[in-house]
mmCIF file of N, CA, C and O in Angstrom:
data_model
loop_
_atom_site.group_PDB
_atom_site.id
_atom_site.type_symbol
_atom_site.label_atom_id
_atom_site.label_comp_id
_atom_site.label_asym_id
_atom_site.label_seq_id
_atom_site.Cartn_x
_atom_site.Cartn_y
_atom_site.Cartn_z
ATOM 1 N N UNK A 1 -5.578 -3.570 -50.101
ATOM 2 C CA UNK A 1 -5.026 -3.119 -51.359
ATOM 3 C C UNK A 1 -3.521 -2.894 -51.224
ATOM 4 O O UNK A 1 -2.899 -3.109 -52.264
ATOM 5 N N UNK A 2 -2.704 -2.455 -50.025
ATOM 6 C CA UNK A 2 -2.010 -2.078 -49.777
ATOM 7 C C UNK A 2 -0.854 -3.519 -50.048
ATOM 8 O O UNK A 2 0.226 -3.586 -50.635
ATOM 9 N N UNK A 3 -1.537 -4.365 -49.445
ATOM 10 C CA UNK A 3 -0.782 -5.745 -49.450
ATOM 11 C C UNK A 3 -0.315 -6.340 -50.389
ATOM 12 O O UNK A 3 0.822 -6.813 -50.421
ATOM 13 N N UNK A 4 -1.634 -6.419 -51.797
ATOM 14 C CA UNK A 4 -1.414 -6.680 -53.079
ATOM 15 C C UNK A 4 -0.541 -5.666 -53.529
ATOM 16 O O UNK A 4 0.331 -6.197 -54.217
ATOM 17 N N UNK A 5 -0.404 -4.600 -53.458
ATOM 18 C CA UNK A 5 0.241 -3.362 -54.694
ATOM 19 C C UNK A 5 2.105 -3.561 -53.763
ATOM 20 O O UNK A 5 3.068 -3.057 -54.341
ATOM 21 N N UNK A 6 2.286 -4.165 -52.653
ATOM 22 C CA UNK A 6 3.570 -4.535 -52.378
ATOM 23 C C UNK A 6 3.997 -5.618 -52.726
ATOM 24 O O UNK A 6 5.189 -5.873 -52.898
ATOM 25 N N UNK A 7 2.787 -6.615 -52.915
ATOM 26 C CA UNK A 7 3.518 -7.949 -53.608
ATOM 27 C C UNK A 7 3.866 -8.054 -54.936
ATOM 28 O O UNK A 7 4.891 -8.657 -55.255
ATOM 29 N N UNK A 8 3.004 -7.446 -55.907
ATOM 30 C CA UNK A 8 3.011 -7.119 -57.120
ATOM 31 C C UNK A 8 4.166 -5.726 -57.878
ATOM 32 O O UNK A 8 4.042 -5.303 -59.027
ATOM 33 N N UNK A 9 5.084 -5.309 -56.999
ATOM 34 C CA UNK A 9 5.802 -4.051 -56.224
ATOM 35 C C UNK A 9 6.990 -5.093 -56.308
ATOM 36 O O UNK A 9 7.952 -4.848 -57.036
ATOM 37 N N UNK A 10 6.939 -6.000 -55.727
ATOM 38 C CA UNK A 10 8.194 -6.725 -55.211
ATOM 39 C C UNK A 10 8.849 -7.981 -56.102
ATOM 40 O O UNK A 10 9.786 -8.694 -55.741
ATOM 41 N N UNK A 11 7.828 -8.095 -57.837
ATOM 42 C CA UNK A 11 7.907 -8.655 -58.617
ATOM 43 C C UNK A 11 9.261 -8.284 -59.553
ATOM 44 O O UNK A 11 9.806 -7.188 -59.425
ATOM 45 N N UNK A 12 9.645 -9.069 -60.294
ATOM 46 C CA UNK A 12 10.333 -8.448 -61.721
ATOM 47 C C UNK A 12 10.286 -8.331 -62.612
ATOM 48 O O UNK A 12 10.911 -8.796 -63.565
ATOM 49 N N UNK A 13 9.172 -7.373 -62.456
ATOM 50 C CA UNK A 13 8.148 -7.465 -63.939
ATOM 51 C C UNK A 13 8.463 -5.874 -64.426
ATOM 52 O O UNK A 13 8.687 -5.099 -63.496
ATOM 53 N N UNK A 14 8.487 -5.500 -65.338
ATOM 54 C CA UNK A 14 8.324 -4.160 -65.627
ATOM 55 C C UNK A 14 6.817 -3.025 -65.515
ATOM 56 O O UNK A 14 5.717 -3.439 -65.882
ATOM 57 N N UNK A 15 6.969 -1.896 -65.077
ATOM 58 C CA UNK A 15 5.773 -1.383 -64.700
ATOM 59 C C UNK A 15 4.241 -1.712 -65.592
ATOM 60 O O UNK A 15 3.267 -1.971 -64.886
ATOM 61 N N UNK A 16 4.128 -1.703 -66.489
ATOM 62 C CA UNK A 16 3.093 -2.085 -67.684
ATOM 63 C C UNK A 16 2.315 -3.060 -67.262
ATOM 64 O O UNK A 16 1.093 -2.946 -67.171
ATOM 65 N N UNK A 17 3.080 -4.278 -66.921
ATOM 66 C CA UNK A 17 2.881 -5.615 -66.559
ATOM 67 C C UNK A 17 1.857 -5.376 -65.219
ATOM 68 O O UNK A 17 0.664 -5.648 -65.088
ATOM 69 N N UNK A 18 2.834 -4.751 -64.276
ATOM 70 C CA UNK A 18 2.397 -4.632 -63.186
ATOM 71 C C UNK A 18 1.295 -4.144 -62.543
ATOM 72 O O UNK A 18 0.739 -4.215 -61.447
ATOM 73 N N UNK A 19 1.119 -3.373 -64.119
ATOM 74 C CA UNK A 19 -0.872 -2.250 -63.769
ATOM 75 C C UNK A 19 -1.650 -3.369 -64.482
ATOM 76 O O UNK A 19 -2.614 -3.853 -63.888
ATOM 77 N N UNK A 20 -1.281 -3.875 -65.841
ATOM 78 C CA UNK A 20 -2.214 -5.320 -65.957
ATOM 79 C C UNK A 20 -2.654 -6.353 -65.041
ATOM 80 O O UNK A 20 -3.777 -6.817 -64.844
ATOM 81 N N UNK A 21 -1.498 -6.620 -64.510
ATOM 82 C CA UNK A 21 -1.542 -7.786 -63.900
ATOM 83 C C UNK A 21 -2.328 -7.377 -62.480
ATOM 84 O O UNK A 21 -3.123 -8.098 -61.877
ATOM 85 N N UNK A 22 -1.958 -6.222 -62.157
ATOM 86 C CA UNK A 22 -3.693 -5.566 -60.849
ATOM 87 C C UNK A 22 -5.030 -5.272 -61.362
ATOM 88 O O UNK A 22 -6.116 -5.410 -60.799
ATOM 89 N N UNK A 23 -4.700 -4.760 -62.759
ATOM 90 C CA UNK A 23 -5.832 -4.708 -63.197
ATOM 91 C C UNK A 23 -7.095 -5.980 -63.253
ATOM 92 O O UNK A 23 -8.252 -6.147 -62.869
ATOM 93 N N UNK A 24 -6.045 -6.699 -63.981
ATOM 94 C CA UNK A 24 -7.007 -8.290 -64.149
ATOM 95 C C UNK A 24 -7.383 -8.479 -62.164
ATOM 96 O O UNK A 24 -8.480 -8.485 -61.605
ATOM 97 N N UNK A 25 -6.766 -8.537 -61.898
ATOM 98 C CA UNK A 25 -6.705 -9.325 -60.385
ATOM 99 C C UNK A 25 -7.893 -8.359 -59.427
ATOM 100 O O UNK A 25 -8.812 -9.073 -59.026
ATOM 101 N N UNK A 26 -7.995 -7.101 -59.071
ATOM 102 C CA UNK A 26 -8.874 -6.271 -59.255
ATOM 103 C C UNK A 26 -10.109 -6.507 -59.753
ATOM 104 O O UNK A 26 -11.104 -6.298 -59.059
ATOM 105 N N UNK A 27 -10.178 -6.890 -60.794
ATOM 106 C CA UNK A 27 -11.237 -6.986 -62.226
ATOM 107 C C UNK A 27 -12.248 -8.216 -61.794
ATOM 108 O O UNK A 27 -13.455 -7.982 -61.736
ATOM 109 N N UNK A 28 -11.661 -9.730 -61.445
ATOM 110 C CA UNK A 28 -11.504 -10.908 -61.061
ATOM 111 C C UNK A 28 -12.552 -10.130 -59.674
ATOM 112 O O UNK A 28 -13.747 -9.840 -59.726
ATOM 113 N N UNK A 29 -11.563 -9.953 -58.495
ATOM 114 C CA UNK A 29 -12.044 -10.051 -57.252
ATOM 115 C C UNK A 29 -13.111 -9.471 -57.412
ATOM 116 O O UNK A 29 -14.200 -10.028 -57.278
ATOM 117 N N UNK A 30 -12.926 -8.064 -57.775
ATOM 118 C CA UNK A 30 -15.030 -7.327 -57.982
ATOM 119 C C UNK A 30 -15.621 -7.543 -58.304
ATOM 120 O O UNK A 30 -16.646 -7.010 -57.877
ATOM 121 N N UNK A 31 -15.840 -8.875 -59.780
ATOM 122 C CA UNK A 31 -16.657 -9.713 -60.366
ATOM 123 C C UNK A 31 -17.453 -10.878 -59.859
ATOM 124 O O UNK A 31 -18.531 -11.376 -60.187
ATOM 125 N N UNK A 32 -16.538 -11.145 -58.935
ATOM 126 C CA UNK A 32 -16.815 -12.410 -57.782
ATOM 127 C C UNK A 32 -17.346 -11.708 -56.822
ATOM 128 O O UNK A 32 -17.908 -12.486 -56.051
ATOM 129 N N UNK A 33 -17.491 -10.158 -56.337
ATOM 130 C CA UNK A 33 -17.896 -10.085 -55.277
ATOM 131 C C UNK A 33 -19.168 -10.008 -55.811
ATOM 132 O O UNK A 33 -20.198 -10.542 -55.402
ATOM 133 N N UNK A 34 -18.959 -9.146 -56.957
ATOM 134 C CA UNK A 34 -20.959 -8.769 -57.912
ATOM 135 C C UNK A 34 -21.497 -9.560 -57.894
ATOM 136 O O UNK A 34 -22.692 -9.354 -57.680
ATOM 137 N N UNK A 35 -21.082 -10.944 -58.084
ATOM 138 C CA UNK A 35 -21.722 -12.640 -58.699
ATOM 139 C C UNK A 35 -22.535 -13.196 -57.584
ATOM 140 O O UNK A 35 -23.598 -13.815 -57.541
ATOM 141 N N UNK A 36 -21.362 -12.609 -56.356
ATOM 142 C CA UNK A 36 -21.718 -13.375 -55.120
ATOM 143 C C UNK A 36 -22.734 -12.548 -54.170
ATOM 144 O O UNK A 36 -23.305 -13.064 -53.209
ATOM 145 N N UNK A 37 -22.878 -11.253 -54.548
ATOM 146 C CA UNK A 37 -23.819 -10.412 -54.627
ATOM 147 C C UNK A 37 -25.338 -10.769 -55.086
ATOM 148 O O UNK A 37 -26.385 -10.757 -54.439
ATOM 149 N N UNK A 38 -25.074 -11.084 -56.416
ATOM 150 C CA UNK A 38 -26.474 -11.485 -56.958
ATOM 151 C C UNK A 38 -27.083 -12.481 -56.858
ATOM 152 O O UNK A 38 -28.272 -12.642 -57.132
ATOM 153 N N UNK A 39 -25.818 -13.786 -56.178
ATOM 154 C CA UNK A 39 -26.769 -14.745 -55.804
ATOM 155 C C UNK A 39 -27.584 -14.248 -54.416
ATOM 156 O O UNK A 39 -28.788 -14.416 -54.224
ATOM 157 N N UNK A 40 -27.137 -13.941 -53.981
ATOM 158 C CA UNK A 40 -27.789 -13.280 -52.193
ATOM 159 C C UNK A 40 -29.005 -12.815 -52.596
ATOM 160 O O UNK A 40 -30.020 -13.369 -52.173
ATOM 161 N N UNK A 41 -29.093 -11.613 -53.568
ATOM 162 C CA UNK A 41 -30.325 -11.179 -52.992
ATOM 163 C C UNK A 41 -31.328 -11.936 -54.817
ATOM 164 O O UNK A 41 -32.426 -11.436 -55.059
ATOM 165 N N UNK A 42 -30.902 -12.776 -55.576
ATOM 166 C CA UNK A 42 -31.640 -13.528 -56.530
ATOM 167 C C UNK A 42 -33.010 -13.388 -56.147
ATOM 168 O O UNK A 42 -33.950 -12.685 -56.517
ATOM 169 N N UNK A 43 -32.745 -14.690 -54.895
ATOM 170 C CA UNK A 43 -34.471 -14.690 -54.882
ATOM 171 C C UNK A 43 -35.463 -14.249 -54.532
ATOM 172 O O UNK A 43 -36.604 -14.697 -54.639
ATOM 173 N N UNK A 44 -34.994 -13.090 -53.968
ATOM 174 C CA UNK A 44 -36.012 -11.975 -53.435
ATOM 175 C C UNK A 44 -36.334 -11.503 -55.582
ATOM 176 O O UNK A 44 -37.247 -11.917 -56.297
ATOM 177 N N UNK A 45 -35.386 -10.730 -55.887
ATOM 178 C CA UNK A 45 -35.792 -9.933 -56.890
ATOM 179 C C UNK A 45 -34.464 -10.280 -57.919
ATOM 180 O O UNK A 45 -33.595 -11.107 -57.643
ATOM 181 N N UNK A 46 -34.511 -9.451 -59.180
ATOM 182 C CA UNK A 46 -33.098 -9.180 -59.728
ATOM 183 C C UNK A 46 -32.784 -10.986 -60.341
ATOM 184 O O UNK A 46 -31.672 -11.514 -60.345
ATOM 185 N N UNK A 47 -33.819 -11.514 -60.715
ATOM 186 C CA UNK A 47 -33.705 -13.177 -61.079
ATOM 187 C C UNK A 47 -33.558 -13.278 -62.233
ATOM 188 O O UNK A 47 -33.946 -14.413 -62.512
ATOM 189 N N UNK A 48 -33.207 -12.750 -63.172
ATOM 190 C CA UNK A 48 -32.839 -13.306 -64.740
ATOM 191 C C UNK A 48 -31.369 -12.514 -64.486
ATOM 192 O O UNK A 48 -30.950 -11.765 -63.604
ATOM 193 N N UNK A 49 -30.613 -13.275 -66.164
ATOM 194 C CA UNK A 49 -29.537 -13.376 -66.090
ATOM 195 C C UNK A 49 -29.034 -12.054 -66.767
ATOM 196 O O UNK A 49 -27.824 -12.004 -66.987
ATOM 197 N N UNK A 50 -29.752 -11.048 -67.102
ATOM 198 C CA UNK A 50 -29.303 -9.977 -67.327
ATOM 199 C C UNK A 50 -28.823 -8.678 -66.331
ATOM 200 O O UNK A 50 -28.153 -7.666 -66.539
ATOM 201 N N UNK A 51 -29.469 -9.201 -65.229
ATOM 202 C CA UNK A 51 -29.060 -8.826 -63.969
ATOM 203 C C UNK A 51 -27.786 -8.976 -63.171
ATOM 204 O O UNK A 51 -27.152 -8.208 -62.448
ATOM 205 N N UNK A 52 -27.571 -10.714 -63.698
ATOM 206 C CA UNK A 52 -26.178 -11.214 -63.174
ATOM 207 C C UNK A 52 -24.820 -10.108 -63.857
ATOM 208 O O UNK A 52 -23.819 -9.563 -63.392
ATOM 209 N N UNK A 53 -25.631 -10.209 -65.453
ATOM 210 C CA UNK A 53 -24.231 -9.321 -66.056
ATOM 211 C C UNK A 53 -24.552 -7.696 -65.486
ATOM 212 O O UNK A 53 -23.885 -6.864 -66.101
ATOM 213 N N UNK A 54 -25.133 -7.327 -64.804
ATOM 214 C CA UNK A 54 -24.602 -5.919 -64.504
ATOM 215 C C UNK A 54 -24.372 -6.026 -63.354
ATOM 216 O O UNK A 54 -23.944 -4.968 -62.892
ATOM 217 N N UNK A 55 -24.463 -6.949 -62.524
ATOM 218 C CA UNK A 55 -23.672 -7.190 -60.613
ATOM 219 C C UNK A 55 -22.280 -7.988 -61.455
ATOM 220 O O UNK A 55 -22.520 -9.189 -61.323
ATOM 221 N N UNK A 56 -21.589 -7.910 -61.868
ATOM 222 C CA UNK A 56 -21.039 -8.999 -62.618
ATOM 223 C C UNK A 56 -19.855 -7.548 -63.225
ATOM 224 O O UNK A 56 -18.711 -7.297 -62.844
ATOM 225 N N UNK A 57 -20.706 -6.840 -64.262
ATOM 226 C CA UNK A 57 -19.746 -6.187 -65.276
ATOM 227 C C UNK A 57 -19.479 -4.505 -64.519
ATOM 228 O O UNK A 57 -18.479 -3.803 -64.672
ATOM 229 N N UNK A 58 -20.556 -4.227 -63.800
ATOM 230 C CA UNK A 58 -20.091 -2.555 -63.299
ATOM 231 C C UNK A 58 -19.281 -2.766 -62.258
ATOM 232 O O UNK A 58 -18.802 -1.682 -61.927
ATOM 233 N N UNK A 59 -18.911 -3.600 -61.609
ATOM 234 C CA UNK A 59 -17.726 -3.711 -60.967
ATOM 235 C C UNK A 59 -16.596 -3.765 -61.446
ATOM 236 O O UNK A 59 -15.665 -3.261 -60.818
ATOM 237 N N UNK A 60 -16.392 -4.364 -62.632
ATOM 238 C CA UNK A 60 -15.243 -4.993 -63.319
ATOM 239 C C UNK A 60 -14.804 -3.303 -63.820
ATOM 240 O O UNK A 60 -13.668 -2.834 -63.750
ATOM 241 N N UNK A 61 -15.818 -2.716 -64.234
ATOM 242 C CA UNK A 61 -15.481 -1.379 -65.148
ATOM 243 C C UNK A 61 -14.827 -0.395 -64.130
ATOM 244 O O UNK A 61 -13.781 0.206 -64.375
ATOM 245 N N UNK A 62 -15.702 -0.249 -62.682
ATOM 246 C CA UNK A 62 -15.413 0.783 -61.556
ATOM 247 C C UNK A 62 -13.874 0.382 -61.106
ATOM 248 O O UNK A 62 -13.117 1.216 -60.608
ATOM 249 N N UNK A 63 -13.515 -0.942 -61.331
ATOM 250 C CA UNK A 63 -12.448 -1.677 -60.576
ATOM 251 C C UNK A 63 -11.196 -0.679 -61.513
ATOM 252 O O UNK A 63 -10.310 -0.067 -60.916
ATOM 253 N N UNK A 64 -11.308 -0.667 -62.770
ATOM 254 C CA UNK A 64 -10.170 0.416 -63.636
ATOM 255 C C UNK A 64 -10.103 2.075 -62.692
ATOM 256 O O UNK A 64 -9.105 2.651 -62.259
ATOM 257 N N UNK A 65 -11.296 2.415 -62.629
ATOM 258 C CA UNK A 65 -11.311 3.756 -61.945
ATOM 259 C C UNK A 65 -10.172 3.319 -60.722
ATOM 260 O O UNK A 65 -9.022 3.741 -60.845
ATOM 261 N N UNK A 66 -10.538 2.451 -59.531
ATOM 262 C CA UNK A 66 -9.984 2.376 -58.149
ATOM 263 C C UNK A 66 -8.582 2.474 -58.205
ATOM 264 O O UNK A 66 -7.847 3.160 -57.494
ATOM 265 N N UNK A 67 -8.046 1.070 -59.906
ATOM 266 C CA UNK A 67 -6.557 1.041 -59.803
ATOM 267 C C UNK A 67 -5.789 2.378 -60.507
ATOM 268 O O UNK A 67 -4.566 2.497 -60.589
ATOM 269 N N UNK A 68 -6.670 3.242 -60.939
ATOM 270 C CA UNK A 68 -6.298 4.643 -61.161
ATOM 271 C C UNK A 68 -6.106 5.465 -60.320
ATOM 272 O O UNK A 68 -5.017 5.975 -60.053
ATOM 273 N N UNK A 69 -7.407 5.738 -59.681
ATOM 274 C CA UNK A 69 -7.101 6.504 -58.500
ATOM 275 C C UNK A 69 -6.427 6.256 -57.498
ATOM 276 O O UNK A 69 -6.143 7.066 -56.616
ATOM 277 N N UNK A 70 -5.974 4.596 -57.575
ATOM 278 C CA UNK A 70 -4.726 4.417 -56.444
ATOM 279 C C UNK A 70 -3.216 4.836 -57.054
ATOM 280 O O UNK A 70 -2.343 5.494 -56.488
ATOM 281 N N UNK A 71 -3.198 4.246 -58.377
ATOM 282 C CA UNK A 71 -1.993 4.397 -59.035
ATOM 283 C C UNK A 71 -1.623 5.626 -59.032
ATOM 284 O O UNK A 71 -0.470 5.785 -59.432
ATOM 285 N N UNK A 72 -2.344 6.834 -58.636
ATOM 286 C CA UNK A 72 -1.990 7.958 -58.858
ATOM 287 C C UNK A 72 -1.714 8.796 -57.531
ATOM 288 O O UNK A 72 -1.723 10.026 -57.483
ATOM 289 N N UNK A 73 -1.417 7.770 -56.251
ATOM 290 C CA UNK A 73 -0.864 8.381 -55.321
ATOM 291 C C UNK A 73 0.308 7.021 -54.815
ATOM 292 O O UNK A 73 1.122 7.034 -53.892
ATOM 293 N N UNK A 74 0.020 5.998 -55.748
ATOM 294 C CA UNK A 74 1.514 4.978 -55.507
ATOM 295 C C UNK A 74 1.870 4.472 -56.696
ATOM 296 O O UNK A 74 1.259 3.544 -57.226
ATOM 297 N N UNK A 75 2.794 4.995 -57.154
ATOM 298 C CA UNK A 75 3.343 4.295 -58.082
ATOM 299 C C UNK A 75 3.957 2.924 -58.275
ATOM 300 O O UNK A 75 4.375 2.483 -57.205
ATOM 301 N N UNK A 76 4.143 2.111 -59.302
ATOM 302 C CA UNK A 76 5.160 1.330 -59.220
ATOM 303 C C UNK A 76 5.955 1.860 -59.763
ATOM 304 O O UNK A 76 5.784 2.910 -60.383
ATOM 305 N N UNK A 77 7.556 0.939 -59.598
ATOM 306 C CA UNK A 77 9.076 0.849 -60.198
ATOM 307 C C UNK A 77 8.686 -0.153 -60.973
ATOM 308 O O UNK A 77 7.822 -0.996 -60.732
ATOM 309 N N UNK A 78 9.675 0.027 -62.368
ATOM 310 C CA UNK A 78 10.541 -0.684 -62.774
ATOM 311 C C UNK A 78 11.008 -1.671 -61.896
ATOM 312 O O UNK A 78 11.469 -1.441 -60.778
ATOM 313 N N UNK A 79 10.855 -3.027 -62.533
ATOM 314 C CA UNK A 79 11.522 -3.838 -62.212
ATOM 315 C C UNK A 79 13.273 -4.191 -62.479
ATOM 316 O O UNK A 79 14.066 -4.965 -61.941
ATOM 317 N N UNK A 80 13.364 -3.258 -63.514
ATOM 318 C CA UNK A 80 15.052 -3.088 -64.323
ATOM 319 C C UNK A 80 15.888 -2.461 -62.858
ATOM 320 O O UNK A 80 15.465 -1.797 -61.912
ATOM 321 N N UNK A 81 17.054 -2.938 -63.137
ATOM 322 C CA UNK A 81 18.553 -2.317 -61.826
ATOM 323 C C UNK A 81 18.184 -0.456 -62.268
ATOM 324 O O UNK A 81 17.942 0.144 -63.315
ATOM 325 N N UNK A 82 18.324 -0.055 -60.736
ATOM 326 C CA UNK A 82 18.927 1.355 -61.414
ATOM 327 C C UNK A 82 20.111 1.581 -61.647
ATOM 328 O O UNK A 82 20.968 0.817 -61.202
ATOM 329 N N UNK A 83 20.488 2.818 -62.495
ATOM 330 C CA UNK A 83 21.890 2.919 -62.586
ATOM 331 C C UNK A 83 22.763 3.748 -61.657
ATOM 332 O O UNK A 83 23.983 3.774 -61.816
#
């Protein structure tokens, strides 16, 4: 996490941008991990597709909590000059 929030840190984007643009990216990676989750254990159990959307969507939702509770011990800057 640390890696992403310095690359996205080192952009020239203004702060707003910068919690979207982790947000989505965040959002993305935990969705793919849920997906890739549910194919694993499919064929044991958990085999219709209403299943997929909750390995799929409660990640995506928890993923807002994480970039909160990180954002709130690292901030970003402004991408603007200081004065």
């Amino acid at each position: 996490m640390n890696r992403l929030w310095r690359y996205i840190e080192n952009k020239d984007w203004n702060t707003e941008t910068k919690y979207k643009f982790l947000l989505l990216i965040i959002g993305v990676l935990s969705a793919v991990a849920g997906f890739i989750t549910w194919l694993l254990i499919r064929p044991e159990m958990f085999a219709t597709v209403d299943w997929m959307l909750c390995f799929i969507g409660y990640p995506v939702f928890i993923s807002w909590f994480i970039v909160f509770f990180y954002s709130c011990r690292h901030d970003f800057h402004d991408g603007r000059p200081e004065r």
